[in-house]
Short mmCIF file of C-alpha atoms in Angstrom, two decimals:
data_model
loop_
_atom_site.label_atom_id
_atom_site.label_comp_id
_atom_site.label_asym_id
_atom_site.label_seq_id
_atom_site.Cartn_x
_atom_site.Cartn_y
_atom_site.Cartn_z
CA UNK A 13 147.53 112.77 9.23
CA UNK A 14 147.08 115.42 11.85
CA UNK A 15 143.74 116.66 10.61
CA UNK A 16 142.02 113.50 11.76
CA UNK A 17 142.83 114.13 15.42
CA UNK A 18 139.76 114.20 17.59
CA UNK A 19 139.72 115.86 20.98
CA UNK A 20 137.32 115.28 23.83
CA UNK A 21 135.17 118.06 25.22
CA UNK A 22 137.19 118.19 28.44
CA UNK A 23 140.49 118.65 26.61
CA UNK A 24 138.92 121.29 24.45
CA UNK A 25 137.62 123.13 27.52
CA UNK A 26 141.08 123.14 29.12
CA UNK A 27 142.68 124.39 25.95
CA UNK A 28 140.20 127.24 25.69
CA UNK A 29 140.87 128.09 29.35
CA UNK A 30 144.64 128.07 28.89
CA UNK A 31 144.33 130.15 25.76
CA UNK A 32 142.27 132.70 27.67
CA UNK A 33 144.62 132.86 30.64
CA UNK A 34 147.74 132.72 28.48
CA UNK A 35 149.89 135.76 28.81
CA UNK A 36 147.27 137.42 30.99
CA UNK A 37 148.10 136.33 34.52
CA UNK A 38 151.26 138.36 34.77
CA UNK A 39 150.67 141.16 32.29
CA UNK A 40 146.98 142.09 32.25
CA UNK A 41 146.66 143.30 35.87
CA UNK A 42 149.15 146.13 35.42
CA UNK A 43 147.93 146.95 31.92
CA UNK A 44 144.37 147.55 32.97
CA UNK A 45 145.12 148.98 36.41
CA UNK A 46 147.16 151.63 34.61
CA UNK A 47 143.99 152.78 32.83
CA UNK A 48 141.20 152.31 35.33
CA UNK A 49 142.98 152.25 38.72
CA UNK A 50 140.87 150.77 41.53
CA UNK A 51 138.02 149.99 39.15
CA UNK A 52 140.08 147.51 37.14
CA UNK A 53 138.07 144.60 38.53
CA UNK A 54 134.86 146.22 37.25
CA UNK A 55 136.28 146.46 33.77
CA UNK A 56 137.36 142.83 33.97
CA UNK A 57 133.81 141.86 34.92
CA UNK A 58 132.44 143.87 32.01
CA UNK A 59 135.09 142.10 29.97
CA UNK A 60 133.67 138.71 30.96
CA UNK A 61 130.20 139.71 29.75
CA UNK A 62 131.51 141.37 26.60
CA UNK A 63 133.72 138.35 26.03
CA UNK A 64 130.65 136.14 25.87
CA UNK A 65 129.21 138.42 23.19
CA UNK A 66 132.49 138.16 21.24
CA UNK A 67 132.25 134.38 21.62
CA UNK A 68 128.76 134.39 20.18
CA UNK A 69 130.01 136.31 17.15
CA UNK A 70 132.95 133.91 16.72
CA UNK A 71 130.81 130.82 17.02
CA UNK A 72 128.06 132.21 14.82
CA UNK A 73 130.54 132.67 12.02
CA UNK A 74 132.07 129.22 12.53
CA UNK A 75 128.83 127.33 13.12
CA UNK A 76 127.16 128.36 9.90
CA UNK A 77 129.44 125.97 8.00
CA UNK A 78 130.55 123.49 10.65
CA UNK A 79 132.45 121.25 8.26
CA UNK A 80 134.65 124.01 6.81
CA UNK A 81 137.88 125.21 8.39
CA UNK A 82 138.41 128.92 9.01
CA UNK A 83 140.60 129.22 5.91
CA UNK A 84 138.04 127.48 3.74
CA UNK A 85 135.28 129.56 5.28
CA UNK A 86 137.13 132.75 4.35
CA UNK A 87 137.66 131.48 0.83
CA UNK A 88 134.02 130.44 0.44
CA UNK A 89 132.47 133.63 1.80
CA UNK A 90 134.91 136.23 0.46
CA UNK A 91 135.96 134.59 -2.80
CA UNK A 92 139.16 132.65 -3.38
CA UNK A 93 141.69 135.50 -3.62
CA UNK A 94 140.32 137.83 -0.96
CA UNK A 95 139.68 134.88 1.32
CA UNK A 96 143.25 133.65 0.91
CA UNK A 97 144.64 137.12 1.58
CA UNK A 98 142.56 137.43 4.75
CA UNK A 99 143.69 133.97 5.85
CA UNK A 100 147.32 134.97 5.32
CA UNK A 101 146.70 137.99 7.55
CA UNK A 102 145.42 135.66 10.26
CA UNK A 103 148.42 133.36 9.92
CA UNK A 104 150.95 136.20 9.96
CA UNK A 105 149.28 137.68 13.02
CA UNK A 106 149.19 134.32 14.82
CA UNK A 107 152.89 133.67 14.27
CA UNK A 108 154.43 137.12 13.89
CA UNK A 109 152.12 138.78 16.40
CA UNK A 110 150.81 136.33 18.97
CA UNK A 111 153.62 133.81 19.21
CA UNK A 112 156.46 136.32 18.93
CA UNK A 113 154.99 138.66 21.54
CA UNK A 114 154.52 135.76 23.95
CA UNK A 115 158.14 134.75 23.47
CA UNK A 116 159.26 138.33 24.08
CA UNK A 117 157.23 138.48 27.29
CA UNK A 118 158.73 135.21 28.42
CA UNK A 119 162.28 136.42 27.81
CA UNK A 120 161.71 139.77 29.49
CA UNK A 121 160.04 138.22 32.51
CA UNK A 122 162.60 135.48 33.15
CA UNK A 123 165.55 137.79 32.59
CA UNK A 124 164.27 140.60 34.79
CA UNK A 125 162.61 138.61 37.58
CA UNK A 126 163.66 134.98 37.92
CA UNK A 127 167.06 134.26 36.37
CA UNK A 128 168.52 137.75 36.44
CA UNK A 129 171.44 138.18 34.05
CA UNK A 130 170.88 135.11 31.89
CA UNK A 131 171.00 135.91 28.18
CA UNK A 132 167.48 136.22 26.86
CA UNK A 133 168.15 134.19 23.75
CA UNK A 134 169.26 131.14 25.78
CA UNK A 135 165.97 131.05 27.69
CA UNK A 136 163.96 131.58 24.53
CA UNK A 137 165.89 128.88 22.70
CA UNK A 138 165.25 126.34 25.47
CA UNK A 139 161.57 127.22 25.51
CA UNK A 140 161.32 126.99 21.73
CA UNK A 141 162.93 123.54 21.79
CA UNK A 142 160.19 122.30 24.13
CA UNK A 143 157.60 123.88 21.86
CA UNK A 144 159.18 122.07 18.90
CA UNK A 145 158.96 118.78 20.78
CA UNK A 146 155.28 119.36 21.52
CA UNK A 147 154.48 120.33 17.95
CA UNK A 148 156.31 117.34 16.50
CA UNK A 149 154.39 115.00 18.78
CA UNK A 150 151.14 116.46 17.52
CA UNK A 151 147.94 117.95 18.83
CA UNK A 152 146.79 114.74 20.46
CA UNK A 153 149.78 114.65 22.78
CA UNK A 154 149.39 118.34 23.52
CA UNK A 155 145.75 117.83 24.43
CA UNK A 156 146.49 114.88 26.73
CA UNK A 157 149.28 116.80 28.47
CA UNK A 158 146.86 119.64 29.25
CA UNK A 159 144.75 117.11 31.12
CA UNK A 160 147.74 116.36 33.36
CA UNK A 161 148.75 119.95 33.98
CA UNK A 162 145.36 121.60 34.42
CA UNK A 163 144.69 120.24 37.95
CA UNK A 164 148.18 121.30 39.00
CA UNK A 165 147.57 124.81 37.73
CA UNK A 166 144.25 125.00 39.54
CA UNK A 167 145.76 123.79 42.82
CA UNK A 168 148.62 126.30 42.65
CA UNK A 169 146.22 129.06 41.70
CA UNK A 170 143.85 128.36 44.58
CA UNK A 171 146.85 128.25 46.94
CA UNK A 172 148.12 131.59 45.67
CA UNK A 173 144.80 133.41 45.95
CA UNK A 174 143.93 131.65 49.22
CA UNK A 175 147.21 132.54 50.90
CA UNK A 176 146.77 136.13 49.77
CA UNK A 177 143.46 136.56 51.61
CA UNK A 178 145.12 137.61 54.92
CA UNK A 179 146.90 140.43 53.06
CA UNK A 180 143.75 141.84 51.47
CA UNK A 181 142.40 145.21 52.41
CA UNK A 182 139.04 146.38 51.18
CA UNK A 183 140.12 150.03 51.35
CA UNK A 184 142.27 149.47 48.29
CA UNK A 185 139.35 149.30 45.89
CA UNK A 186 137.43 152.24 47.35
CA UNK A 187 135.97 154.52 46.06
CA UNK A 188 134.14 152.39 43.52
CA UNK A 189 133.32 153.96 40.14
CA UNK A 190 135.51 156.95 40.82
CA UNK A 191 137.56 156.80 37.63
CA UNK A 192 134.75 157.50 35.17
CA UNK A 193 133.29 155.45 32.38
CA UNK A 194 135.87 156.09 29.64
CA UNK A 195 138.92 154.63 31.45
CA UNK A 196 136.84 151.63 32.52
CA UNK A 197 135.74 150.93 28.96
CA UNK A 198 139.26 151.46 27.63
CA UNK A 199 140.68 148.95 30.06
CA UNK A 200 137.87 146.54 29.21
CA UNK A 201 139.06 146.88 25.64
CA UNK A 202 142.62 146.05 26.69
CA UNK A 203 141.37 143.06 28.70
CA UNK A 204 139.39 141.80 25.73
CA UNK A 205 142.28 142.19 23.36
CA UNK A 206 144.56 140.00 25.45
CA UNK A 207 142.22 137.28 26.63
CA UNK A 208 139.07 137.13 24.55
CA UNK A 209 139.59 138.26 20.99
CA UNK A 210 142.72 136.16 20.31
CA UNK A 211 140.44 133.12 20.69
CA UNK A 212 139.42 133.73 17.09
CA UNK A 213 142.54 131.74 16.24
CA UNK A 214 141.13 128.74 18.08
CA UNK A 215 138.31 128.68 15.54
CA UNK A 216 140.87 127.44 13.03
CA UNK A 217 140.99 124.20 14.99
CA UNK A 218 137.26 123.65 14.98
CA UNK A 219 136.11 121.43 12.17
CA UNK A 220 139.02 119.08 11.57
CA UNK A 221 140.07 118.34 15.11
CA UNK A 222 137.12 118.63 17.41
CA UNK A 223 134.65 115.83 17.30
CA UNK A 224 132.25 116.19 20.14
CA UNK A 225 128.60 117.08 20.16
CA UNK A 226 129.18 119.33 23.13
CA UNK A 227 132.17 121.13 21.65
CA UNK A 228 130.49 124.52 21.68
CA UNK A 229 129.44 124.18 25.30
CA UNK A 230 132.89 122.94 26.25
CA UNK A 231 134.41 125.91 24.48
CA UNK A 232 132.12 128.35 26.29
CA UNK A 233 132.81 126.74 29.67
CA UNK A 234 136.55 126.91 29.01
CA UNK A 235 136.32 130.58 28.15
CA UNK A 236 134.36 131.34 31.32
CA UNK A 237 136.78 129.36 33.50
CA UNK A 238 139.73 131.21 31.99
CA UNK A 239 138.07 134.59 32.44
CA UNK A 240 137.19 133.83 36.06
CA UNK A 241 140.81 132.88 36.78
CA UNK A 242 141.91 136.22 35.37
CA UNK A 243 139.24 138.29 37.13
CA UNK A 244 139.93 136.78 40.55
CA UNK A 245 143.62 137.39 40.05
CA UNK A 246 143.08 141.01 39.07
CA UNK A 247 140.85 141.49 42.11
CA UNK A 248 143.46 139.85 44.36
CA UNK A 249 146.19 142.11 42.98
CA UNK A 250 144.09 145.20 43.59
CA UNK A 251 143.02 144.14 47.07
CA UNK A 252 146.51 143.25 48.26
CA UNK A 253 148.73 145.73 46.45
CA UNK A 254 146.37 148.61 45.79
CA UNK A 255 145.89 150.25 42.39
CA UNK A 256 149.07 152.34 42.49
CA UNK A 257 151.47 149.45 42.98
CA UNK A 258 149.51 147.21 40.62
CA UNK A 259 149.81 149.77 37.85
CA UNK A 260 153.48 150.56 38.50
CA UNK A 261 154.79 146.99 38.73
CA UNK A 262 155.35 145.26 35.41
CA UNK A 263 154.39 141.85 36.86
CA UNK A 264 152.02 142.61 39.75
CA UNK A 265 150.80 139.05 40.27
CA UNK A 266 154.40 137.90 40.74
CA UNK A 267 154.85 140.64 43.32
CA UNK A 268 151.56 139.59 44.92
CA UNK A 269 152.89 136.08 45.42
CA UNK A 270 156.09 137.48 46.90
CA UNK A 271 154.04 139.14 49.63
CA UNK A 272 152.64 135.81 50.80
CA UNK A 273 154.05 134.79 54.16
CA UNK A 274 152.21 132.30 56.33
CA UNK A 275 153.72 132.36 59.80
CA UNK A 276 157.14 133.07 58.25
CA UNK A 277 157.10 129.47 57.11
CA UNK A 278 155.41 129.41 53.71
CA UNK A 279 157.19 132.28 52.02
CA UNK A 280 158.89 133.21 48.78
CA UNK A 281 156.63 131.00 46.70
CA UNK A 282 156.37 133.46 43.84
CA UNK A 283 158.02 131.02 41.45
CA UNK A 284 154.88 128.88 41.73
CA UNK A 285 152.99 131.84 40.32
CA UNK A 286 155.48 131.96 37.48
CA UNK A 287 154.79 128.24 36.97
CA UNK A 288 151.11 128.88 36.28
CA UNK A 289 152.05 131.59 33.87
CA UNK A 290 154.66 129.48 32.10
CA UNK A 291 152.29 126.54 31.67
CA UNK A 292 149.49 128.69 30.27
CA UNK A 293 151.91 130.63 28.09
CA UNK A 294 153.42 127.41 26.78
CA UNK A 295 150.07 126.13 25.58
CA UNK A 296 149.10 129.45 24.10
CA UNK A 297 152.39 129.62 22.21
CA UNK A 298 152.09 126.02 21.03
CA UNK A 299 148.55 126.61 19.83
CA UNK A 300 149.46 129.83 18.02
CA UNK A 301 152.26 128.11 16.12
CA UNK A 302 150.17 125.01 15.50
CA UNK A 303 147.32 127.10 14.13
CA UNK A 304 149.71 129.07 11.95
CA UNK A 305 151.20 125.84 10.58
CA UNK A 306 147.77 124.37 9.95
CA UNK A 307 146.71 127.51 8.09
CA UNK A 308 149.82 127.56 5.94
CA UNK A 309 149.39 123.87 5.16
CA UNK A 310 145.79 124.45 4.09
CA UNK A 311 146.63 127.47 1.97
CA UNK A 312 149.62 125.96 0.20
CA UNK A 313 148.07 122.45 0.00
CA UNK A 314 150.81 120.89 2.09
CA UNK A 315 149.93 117.38 3.11
CA UNK A 316 151.46 117.26 6.58
CA UNK A 317 151.62 120.50 8.54
CA UNK A 318 154.15 119.08 11.03
CA UNK A 319 156.88 119.39 8.41
CA UNK A 320 156.87 123.15 8.93
CA UNK A 321 157.69 122.99 12.66
CA UNK A 322 161.40 123.85 12.58
CA UNK A 323 161.35 126.48 9.83
CA UNK A 324 158.59 128.44 11.53
CA UNK A 325 160.14 128.16 14.97
CA UNK A 326 163.42 129.43 13.52
CA UNK A 327 161.63 132.70 12.75
CA UNK A 328 160.42 133.30 16.29
CA UNK A 329 163.62 134.21 18.13
CA UNK A 330 164.99 136.81 15.64
CA UNK A 331 161.52 138.37 15.36
CA UNK A 332 161.24 138.51 19.11
CA UNK A 333 164.54 140.40 19.11
CA UNK A 334 163.00 142.83 16.64
CA UNK A 335 160.08 143.52 18.99
CA UNK A 336 162.40 144.18 21.90
CA UNK A 337 164.90 146.34 20.00
CA UNK A 338 164.18 148.85 22.76
CA UNK A 339 162.29 147.95 25.91
CA UNK A 340 159.97 150.84 25.16
CA UNK A 341 159.08 149.28 21.83
CA UNK A 342 157.61 146.09 23.29
CA UNK A 343 155.23 148.12 25.44
CA UNK A 344 154.34 150.24 22.42
CA UNK A 345 153.48 147.26 20.22
CA UNK A 346 151.80 145.50 23.06
CA UNK A 347 149.58 148.22 24.45
CA UNK A 348 148.93 150.38 21.39
CA UNK A 349 149.16 148.22 18.26
CA UNK A 350 148.12 144.69 19.27
CA UNK A 351 144.65 145.71 20.61
CA UNK A 352 143.78 147.37 17.31
CA UNK A 353 145.09 144.53 15.14
CA UNK A 354 143.28 141.91 17.17
CA UNK A 355 140.06 143.93 17.16
CA UNK A 356 140.10 143.99 13.38
CA UNK A 357 140.90 140.29 13.05
CA UNK A 358 139.16 139.00 16.16
CA UNK A 359 135.95 140.96 16.13
CA UNK A 360 135.30 142.95 12.97
CA UNK A 361 136.24 140.16 10.54
CA UNK A 362 134.07 137.46 12.19
CA UNK A 363 131.24 139.99 12.30
CA UNK A 364 131.66 140.64 8.57
CA UNK A 365 131.73 136.91 7.90
CA UNK A 366 128.55 136.50 9.91
CA UNK A 367 126.92 139.23 7.84
CA UNK A 368 128.17 137.50 4.69
CA UNK A 369 126.58 134.26 5.87
CA UNK A 370 123.28 136.06 6.39
CA UNK A 371 123.46 137.73 3.00
CA UNK A 372 124.14 134.38 1.35
CA UNK A 373 121.25 132.75 3.15
CA UNK A 374 118.91 135.62 2.33
CA UNK A 375 119.95 135.60 -1.30
CA UNK A 376 119.67 131.82 -1.39
CA UNK A 377 116.17 132.06 0.04
CA UNK A 378 115.30 134.71 -2.53
CA UNK A 379 116.52 132.54 -5.38
CA UNK A 380 114.63 129.55 -4.07
CA UNK A 381 111.44 131.59 -3.80
CA UNK A 382 111.91 132.92 -7.32
CA UNK A 383 112.41 129.45 -8.71
CA UNK A 384 109.32 128.32 -6.82
CA UNK A 385 107.21 131.11 -8.32
CA UNK A 386 108.64 130.23 -11.71
CA UNK A 387 107.59 126.67 -11.18
CA UNK A 388 104.12 127.84 -10.26
CA UNK A 389 103.93 129.91 -13.42
CA UNK A 390 105.08 126.98 -15.50
CA UNK A 391 102.37 124.87 -14.08
CA UNK B 30 179.17 137.33 17.76
CA UNK B 31 180.84 135.64 14.82
CA UNK B 32 180.84 132.33 16.63
CA UNK B 33 177.11 132.59 17.29
CA UNK B 34 176.44 133.40 13.65
CA UNK B 35 178.55 130.47 12.45
CA UNK B 36 176.82 128.13 14.92
CA UNK B 37 173.42 129.29 13.71
CA UNK B 38 174.35 128.67 10.09
CA UNK B 39 175.75 125.21 10.89
CA UNK B 40 172.75 124.13 12.96
CA UNK B 41 170.28 125.61 10.48
CA UNK B 42 171.81 124.09 7.38
CA UNK B 43 172.24 120.78 9.21
CA UNK B 44 168.52 120.83 9.96
CA UNK B 45 167.78 121.52 6.32
CA UNK B 46 170.08 118.72 5.15
CA UNK B 47 168.45 116.30 7.58
CA UNK B 48 164.86 117.10 6.71
CA UNK B 49 164.72 118.18 3.07
CA UNK B 50 166.08 115.01 1.32
CA UNK B 51 163.38 112.73 2.82
CA UNK B 52 160.77 115.16 1.52
CA UNK B 53 162.25 115.04 -1.96
CA UNK B 54 162.41 111.27 -1.81
CA UNK B 55 158.69 111.18 -1.04
CA UNK B 56 158.11 113.47 -4.07
CA UNK B 57 156.96 116.36 -1.86
CA UNK B 58 158.56 119.11 -3.91
CA UNK B 59 156.27 121.89 -2.75
CA UNK B 60 156.86 121.03 0.91
CA UNK B 61 160.62 121.00 0.34
CA UNK B 62 160.48 124.46 -1.26
CA UNK B 63 158.40 125.94 1.55
CA UNK B 64 160.68 124.32 4.12
CA UNK B 65 163.82 125.67 2.47
CA UNK B 66 162.53 129.21 1.95
CA UNK B 67 161.12 129.67 5.46
CA UNK B 68 164.18 128.12 7.10
CA UNK B 69 166.40 130.34 4.94
CA UNK B 70 164.56 133.46 6.11
CA UNK B 71 164.83 132.25 9.70
CA UNK B 72 168.57 131.63 9.47
CA UNK B 73 169.12 134.93 7.67
CA UNK B 74 167.27 136.94 10.31
CA UNK B 75 169.03 135.07 13.12
CA UNK B 76 172.45 135.78 11.62
CA UNK B 77 171.62 139.45 11.14
CA UNK B 78 170.45 139.60 14.75
CA UNK B 79 173.55 137.80 16.03
CA UNK B 80 175.86 140.16 14.12
CA UNK B 81 173.80 143.15 15.30
CA UNK B 82 173.25 144.34 11.73
CA UNK B 83 170.20 146.59 11.45
CA UNK B 84 167.56 145.48 9.05
CA UNK B 85 164.20 147.19 8.43
CA UNK B 86 162.12 146.27 11.45
CA UNK B 87 158.71 144.94 10.33
CA UNK B 88 157.13 145.92 13.64
CA UNK B 89 158.01 149.58 13.08
CA UNK B 90 156.06 149.46 9.82
CA UNK B 91 153.03 147.94 11.53
CA UNK B 92 153.30 150.48 14.33
CA UNK B 93 153.50 153.31 11.78
CA UNK B 94 150.38 152.05 9.95
CA UNK B 95 148.31 151.93 13.11
CA UNK B 96 149.74 155.05 14.78
CA UNK B 97 146.90 157.44 13.85
CA UNK B 98 144.29 154.96 15.03
CA UNK B 99 146.05 154.18 18.31
CA UNK B 100 146.59 157.87 18.97
CA UNK B 101 142.89 158.41 18.45
CA UNK B 102 141.87 155.59 20.80
CA UNK B 103 144.51 155.71 23.55
CA UNK B 104 145.58 159.35 23.29
CA UNK B 105 149.02 160.49 22.12
CA UNK B 106 152.00 158.28 23.00
CA UNK B 107 153.98 159.22 26.06
#
């Protein structure tokens, strides 16, 4: 069965990195440049530090009972019914929020920038079929395929940022700290809600699938690698395009790659940038659906979570149509609703669970002490 | 439009017919039920989308729930 899959630390690190980068490479730069202009890179740096704090909260909640899955942890700490309800919230958000929004982004991006005029549903259907293939083959195959694709992504990424260096102008990020503290913190919040806090869903994979003594370190390293990829990209966008263009373009990093021209020979390589994004997005989508399936299987006591692949994937395309009923609506859900939902599930809930763990320990200690004093009295 | 809807129904029910009987044969009744219900919802939503019939959009409900909070954090919607 799938639950006995064991991943190595390296695979786990790559998956954490891909999950962090995910939808971010194309979307985050404009989202946060809209709020904090030329200081967007500062808010991304704050985001890296704050992201580590969020990680500590996540891991603290998960580490207190390392052999329990996230669903079982919820049920143990919050009671069976409340815990199940909270777990359902996580599953619905992973599939109906995370996966569907990623699919909507994918459709919008390909239709507006790469294959202009192709019906969105055709592209989404083809992508979903590949996702189905990956899910049917199982997490082990997914993990090994990340090992193949990660070096490719890194090479393309270094090429992209390296070739952009001649276009950079330092004037674009001056004056520093001009926008004020509130916009910077707000855009840090947006950065966190797209790259850092969704990683709470990865915790669902922890106990059953990851068997490595260094899994926590590998996870942390993966998160830092992913964040650095994002921060460098945001900085490159700002330095080359300037805050105005970065904020106005929907996909600034794609536009950044379009500007690359080395001696009029290496030019128009923006599709490579889209490749990075597609690879990272693919793994994020696969993991979201996989985690949702795993959660449903645990909650409904289904023996093999792979059975659910096709039914759940059949939900994604119509739901993604519902999010893009108007093009304004996707931005609305994305920039105004998703950050709040993911803050509740990705930060406040783990914090509450951590507190619950402490309360249990403290109470347990109290009981033990009482029983000890009783013993003393009996003697 | 109609063709798309019919194709969706054919492919969807074909998928169900391919995958549900083996589950029943292995005495996995619960799995078969979950499979059928979720696939049914998926096909239903896809057909409604293909025929451009409006159904209550779940995302509008979520957006409505969080509207006061998002207005407070990000300022009023533009």
